[in-house]
Short mmCIF file of C-alpha atoms in Angstrom, two decimals:
data_model
loop_
_atom_site.label_atom_id
_atom_site.label_comp_id
_atom_site.label_asym_id
_atom_site.label_seq_id
_atom_site.Cartn_x
_atom_site.Cartn_y
_atom_site.Cartn_z
CA MET A 1 118.19 61.76 67.01
CA PRO A 2 118.52 62.46 70.63
CA ALA A 3 117.62 66.08 71.61
CA ILE A 4 121.07 67.94 73.35
CA LEU A 5 121.34 70.36 75.81
CA ASP A 6 123.47 73.32 74.31
CA ILE A 7 125.90 74.57 76.81
CA GLU A 8 125.45 78.34 75.37
CA LEU A 9 121.33 77.98 75.90
CA ILE A 10 121.80 76.70 79.35
CA ARG A 11 123.98 79.81 80.05
CA THR A 12 121.52 82.17 78.60
CA PHE A 13 118.94 80.60 80.80
CA HIS A 14 121.04 80.85 84.16
CA ALA A 15 121.83 84.55 83.50
CA VAL A 16 117.47 85.00 82.70
CA ALA A 17 116.63 83.04 86.17
CA ARG A 18 119.45 85.00 88.28
CA ILE A 19 118.53 88.59 87.00
CA GLY A 20 115.29 87.90 86.41
CA LYS A 21 114.49 90.34 83.58
CA PHE A 22 115.30 89.83 79.63
CA SER A 23 116.84 92.75 78.79
CA ALA A 24 119.17 93.17 81.94
CA ALA A 25 120.55 89.28 80.86
CA ALA A 26 120.92 90.53 77.10
CA GLU A 27 122.76 93.30 78.37
CA GLN A 28 125.29 91.32 80.46
CA LEU A 29 125.55 88.48 77.85
CA HIS A 30 126.16 91.18 75.23
CA LYS A 31 123.21 89.75 73.01
CA SER A 32 119.92 91.54 72.07
CA PRO A 33 116.74 90.64 73.85
CA ALA A 34 115.47 88.78 70.78
CA ALA A 35 118.46 86.56 70.44
CA VAL A 36 117.91 85.79 74.49
CA SER A 37 114.35 85.05 73.70
CA VAL A 38 115.19 82.85 71.14
CA HIS A 39 117.90 80.46 73.04
CA ILE A 40 115.11 80.04 75.80
CA GLN A 41 112.46 79.23 73.18
CA ARG A 42 114.82 76.82 72.05
CA LEU A 43 115.65 75.42 75.64
CA GLU A 44 112.13 74.97 76.25
CA ALA A 45 111.09 72.77 72.87
CA VAL A 46 114.21 70.47 74.31
CA ALA A 47 112.89 70.29 77.98
CA GLY A 48 109.39 69.61 76.81
CA GLY A 49 107.85 72.57 78.35
CA ARG A 50 107.68 76.12 79.35
CA LEU A 51 110.54 77.06 82.11
CA LEU A 52 109.71 80.79 82.95
CA ASN A 53 106.58 82.92 83.53
CA ARG A 54 106.74 86.33 81.73
CA ASP A 55 104.95 89.55 82.94
CA ASN A 56 105.71 93.24 81.87
CA GLN A 57 107.93 93.35 85.06
CA ALA A 58 110.17 90.19 85.60
CA VAL A 59 110.27 86.71 85.10
CA SER A 60 109.78 83.66 87.30
CA LEU A 61 110.98 80.21 86.99
CA THR A 62 108.14 77.34 86.39
CA ALA A 63 108.50 74.15 88.06
CA LEU A 64 110.09 72.59 85.40
CA GLY A 65 112.65 75.58 85.00
CA LYS A 66 113.88 75.25 88.61
CA ARG A 67 114.25 71.30 87.91
CA LEU A 68 116.41 72.36 85.33
CA LEU A 69 118.33 75.32 87.02
CA LEU A 70 118.87 72.73 89.65
CA SER A 71 120.37 70.03 87.32
CA THR A 72 122.19 72.04 85.37
CA THR A 73 124.41 74.07 87.54
CA GLU A 74 126.70 71.55 88.06
CA LEU A 75 126.63 70.49 84.60
CA LEU A 76 127.71 74.50 83.50
CA SER A 77 130.50 74.51 86.25
CA THR A 78 132.16 70.86 85.22
CA HIS A 79 132.02 72.30 81.56
CA ASP A 80 134.10 75.45 82.44
CA ARG A 81 136.31 73.56 84.42
CA VAL A 82 136.90 71.03 81.72
CA LEU A 83 137.84 74.11 79.62
CA ALA A 84 140.14 75.99 82.47
CA ASP A 85 141.82 72.42 82.93
CA LEU A 86 143.01 73.07 79.14
CA HIS A 87 144.16 76.25 79.28
CA GLY A 88 144.55 77.42 83.46
CA THR A 89 147.94 76.89 83.94
CA ARG A 90 148.84 79.11 81.02
CA LEU A 91 147.34 82.14 83.04
CA ALA A 92 149.47 83.60 86.36
CA GLY A 93 148.86 86.67 88.14
CA ARG A 94 147.33 88.25 91.21
CA ILE A 95 143.67 89.78 92.15
CA THR A 96 143.00 91.87 95.40
CA LEU A 97 139.25 91.24 95.26
CA GLY A 98 137.21 93.15 98.17
CA VAL A 99 133.93 92.00 99.17
CA PRO A 100 131.05 93.14 101.77
CA ASP A 101 130.49 91.36 105.00
CA GLU A 102 126.64 90.29 103.90
CA TYR A 103 127.95 88.20 100.73
CA ALA A 104 131.47 87.20 102.00
CA ASP A 105 130.59 83.70 102.81
CA HIS A 106 128.40 83.28 99.64
CA VAL A 107 131.77 84.26 97.77
CA ILE A 108 134.18 82.45 99.67
CA ARG A 109 132.18 79.18 99.51
CA ASP A 110 130.47 79.21 96.42
CA ILE A 111 132.47 80.73 93.76
CA LEU A 112 136.03 81.35 95.15
CA PRO A 113 137.12 77.69 95.28
CA THR A 114 135.78 76.71 91.78
CA PHE A 115 138.06 80.15 90.26
CA ALA A 116 141.22 79.13 92.04
CA ALA A 117 140.69 75.41 91.07
CA ALA A 118 140.19 76.19 87.56
CA TRP A 119 143.24 78.90 87.49
CA PRO A 120 145.82 77.25 90.01
CA ASN A 121 148.07 80.02 89.06
CA VAL A 122 146.36 82.99 89.98
CA VAL A 123 146.57 84.40 93.51
CA LEU A 124 143.85 85.71 95.35
CA GLU A 125 143.99 88.21 98.40
CA LEU A 126 140.49 89.28 99.97
CA ARG A 127 139.44 92.10 101.87
CA THR A 128 135.98 92.57 103.55
CA ALA A 129 134.52 96.07 104.11
CA PRO A 130 131.55 98.16 103.65
CA SER A 131 130.57 98.22 99.92
CA TYR A 132 131.46 102.35 99.51
CA ALA A 133 134.73 102.05 101.24
CA LEU A 134 135.39 99.04 98.61
CA ARG A 135 134.16 101.16 95.84
CA ASP A 136 136.53 103.92 97.25
CA GLN A 137 139.56 101.41 97.09
CA VAL A 138 138.58 100.36 93.81
CA GLN A 139 138.72 103.69 92.15
CA ARG A 140 141.92 104.33 94.05
CA GLU A 141 143.36 101.35 92.47
CA LYS A 142 144.13 99.63 96.04
CA LEU A 143 141.99 97.02 95.06
CA GLN A 144 141.72 95.53 91.43
CA ALA A 145 138.05 94.51 91.79
CA ALA A 146 135.37 94.52 94.42
CA VAL A 147 131.62 93.30 94.43
CA ILE A 148 129.70 96.13 96.30
CA ALA A 149 125.79 96.83 97.04
CA ARG A 150 124.44 99.93 95.81
CA PRO A 151 120.93 101.44 94.97
CA LYS A 152 119.90 101.05 91.68
CA GLU A 153 121.18 103.21 89.30
CA LEU A 154 121.13 103.82 85.32
CA PRO A 155 123.37 101.21 83.36
CA ASP A 156 126.95 102.29 83.14
CA THR A 157 129.99 100.55 81.45
CA GLU A 158 132.17 100.40 84.44
CA SER A 159 130.12 97.74 86.34
CA LEU A 160 128.55 94.39 85.87
CA ARG A 161 125.06 93.78 87.46
CA LEU A 162 125.20 90.19 89.45
CA THR A 163 121.69 90.62 90.70
CA SER A 164 119.11 92.91 92.38
CA THR A 165 117.89 93.64 95.85
CA THR A 166 115.24 94.21 97.66
CA PRO A 167 115.65 96.21 101.03
CA VAL A 168 113.18 95.50 103.81
CA TRP A 169 112.77 96.61 107.10
CA VAL A 170 112.74 93.63 109.62
CA GLY A 171 111.89 93.08 113.48
CA PRO A 172 111.47 90.35 116.03
CA ILE A 173 108.72 87.84 115.08
CA ASN A 174 105.26 88.54 116.90
CA SER A 175 106.64 92.05 118.12
CA VAL A 176 105.31 95.54 117.94
CA ILE A 177 109.01 97.23 118.22
CA ALA A 178 108.14 99.37 115.04
CA SER A 179 105.52 101.38 116.85
CA THR A 180 107.51 102.67 119.60
CA GLN A 181 109.43 106.06 119.88
CA PRO A 182 112.03 106.35 119.31
CA LEU A 183 112.96 103.29 117.09
CA PRO A 184 115.54 100.94 118.41
CA LEU A 185 117.90 100.21 115.48
CA ALA A 186 120.93 97.63 114.28
CA VAL A 187 122.69 99.45 112.06
CA HIS A 188 125.49 98.56 109.58
CA ALA A 189 128.84 100.23 109.54
CA ALA A 190 129.32 103.70 108.00
CA GLN A 191 129.73 103.43 104.48
CA CYS A 192 127.43 100.65 103.80
CA PRO A 193 124.31 101.67 101.39
CA TYR A 194 121.87 100.05 103.80
CA ARG A 195 122.90 102.41 106.55
CA GLN A 196 122.50 105.45 104.31
CA ALA A 197 119.11 104.16 103.00
CA MET A 198 117.97 103.86 106.61
CA VAL A 199 119.03 107.07 107.66
CA GLU A 200 117.71 109.05 104.73
CA ALA A 201 113.96 106.68 105.01
CA LEU A 202 113.60 107.74 108.81
CA LYS A 203 114.81 111.02 107.71
CA GLN A 204 112.06 111.91 105.17
CA CYS A 205 109.21 110.94 107.26
CA ALA A 206 110.46 112.36 110.46
CA ARG A 207 110.58 109.06 112.40
CA LYS A 208 113.29 109.20 115.60
CA SER A 209 115.31 106.46 116.26
CA ARG A 210 118.39 105.75 118.44
CA ILE A 211 121.24 103.00 117.48
CA VAL A 212 121.46 100.06 119.76
CA LEU A 213 124.03 98.10 117.60
CA GLU A 214 126.54 99.37 115.10
CA SER A 215 128.33 96.58 113.45
CA PRO A 216 130.22 95.92 110.53
CA SER A 217 128.90 92.14 110.76
CA THR A 218 125.60 91.18 108.94
CA GLN A 219 125.49 88.27 111.92
CA ALA A 220 125.48 90.61 114.37
CA VAL A 221 122.83 92.88 113.19
CA LYS A 222 120.64 89.90 112.56
CA ALA A 223 120.97 88.36 115.85
CA CYS A 224 120.06 92.06 117.75
CA VAL A 225 116.93 91.91 115.69
CA GLU A 226 116.09 87.85 116.18
CA ALA A 227 117.25 88.69 120.19
CA GLY A 228 113.93 91.38 120.18
CA LEU A 229 116.72 94.33 120.62
CA ALA A 230 116.06 96.40 117.81
CA ILE A 231 114.79 96.63 114.29
CA SER A 232 116.85 97.19 110.87
CA LEU A 233 117.29 96.99 107.18
CA ILE A 234 118.25 93.77 105.07
CA ASP A 235 117.48 91.98 101.82
CA ARG A 236 114.00 90.03 101.13
CA ALA A 237 115.79 87.31 100.44
CA ARG A 238 117.71 86.96 103.72
CA VAL A 239 114.85 87.29 106.17
CA THR A 240 114.85 84.47 108.86
CA ASP A 241 111.87 82.60 110.24
CA LYS A 242 112.69 84.70 113.47
CA MET A 243 111.99 88.28 111.74
CA GLN A 244 108.56 89.54 110.38
CA ILE A 245 108.80 92.03 107.79
CA LEU A 246 107.62 95.39 109.13
CA ASP A 247 105.32 97.01 106.53
CA ASP A 248 104.41 100.21 108.03
CA LEU A 249 107.83 101.72 107.88
CA PRO A 250 109.04 103.68 104.70
CA ARG A 251 109.83 101.85 101.77
CA VAL A 252 113.19 101.60 100.41
CA PRO A 253 114.14 101.46 96.77
CA GLU A 254 115.39 98.46 95.13
CA HIS A 255 119.33 97.91 95.11
CA GLU A 256 121.64 95.82 92.89
CA VAL A 257 124.99 93.99 93.62
CA VAL A 258 127.49 94.99 91.04
CA PHE A 259 130.99 93.76 89.96
CA ILE A 260 133.45 96.73 89.74
CA ARG A 261 136.77 97.01 88.77
CA ALA A 262 139.95 99.77 88.98
CA GLN A 263 140.79 101.01 85.73
CA ALA A 264 144.02 99.36 84.99
CA SER A 265 142.62 96.03 85.43
CA HIS A 266 140.40 96.10 82.31
CA ALA A 267 143.10 94.70 80.12
CA ASP A 268 143.85 91.63 83.18
CA GLU A 269 142.89 88.34 81.72
CA ALA A 270 142.44 87.09 85.08
CA VAL A 271 140.06 89.93 86.41
CA ASN A 272 138.11 89.17 83.02
CA LEU A 273 137.82 85.17 84.22
CA LEU A 274 136.71 86.29 87.85
CA SER A 275 134.49 88.74 86.48
CA ARG A 276 132.41 86.09 84.25
CA ALA A 277 132.49 83.86 87.61
CA MET A 278 130.67 86.15 89.72
CA GLN A 279 128.23 86.66 86.77
CA GLN A 280 127.79 82.93 86.25
CA TYR A 281 127.75 81.50 90.05
CA PHE A 282 126.40 84.51 91.91
CA ARG A 283 122.90 83.78 94.05
CA LEU A 284 121.31 85.71 96.73
#
């Protein structure tokens, strides 16, 4: 009998690959860590080899795991679209969603078109703003849901963790700008967690600084760094080939990207479906 790829096993594999930890993936999938391990073992038996390298801290993809992740992304998407096509027209509604500038391109290009195609009678209204401004709007019921970044916190029942991020200090390539005093900074808008992390880190080590650029635009911050005008703090995954990581500045703790929702939206099926789409397709 030929081997069969079980959609549930693939979904578990994608969650572990995206989050990087069995325990956190189990929490998001509402399964026990043991069940997640069994799913991965069963999928490895079908794939014919190890999919993940594991240690006490995190997991990483093997070469076979990378191939499987790439080749099954569209399979999962097609599977969910087929189910949505069977039931999508039955659901109607409106979702007001907030997204920070740094993740807006990914959410708008890679996640929302698939969601909109699956649920054509759900109207999406988007707003961009810094993470903490969006968090406040969700708490005041001005938005139904939002994707935000924040310092890593203890797990809670009010948010869905999408991924972890590692903030790093960056400067222009082949530059010693970090040794100058005061440090020239390109900072994000007020109410951005990375801006607050920058200020607190420099305050603790008593480094003087001056603001060269203040902008809500991540692209503007990156351009300022790449042009050699300033240093900044960005996700490690977003460091470009025109930047270098500055190791002589204070380490900033890990952050996380989460999906939060207003209290009144917990019974809203459209928002429930959007949260699942975010969980499945969010990537850095």
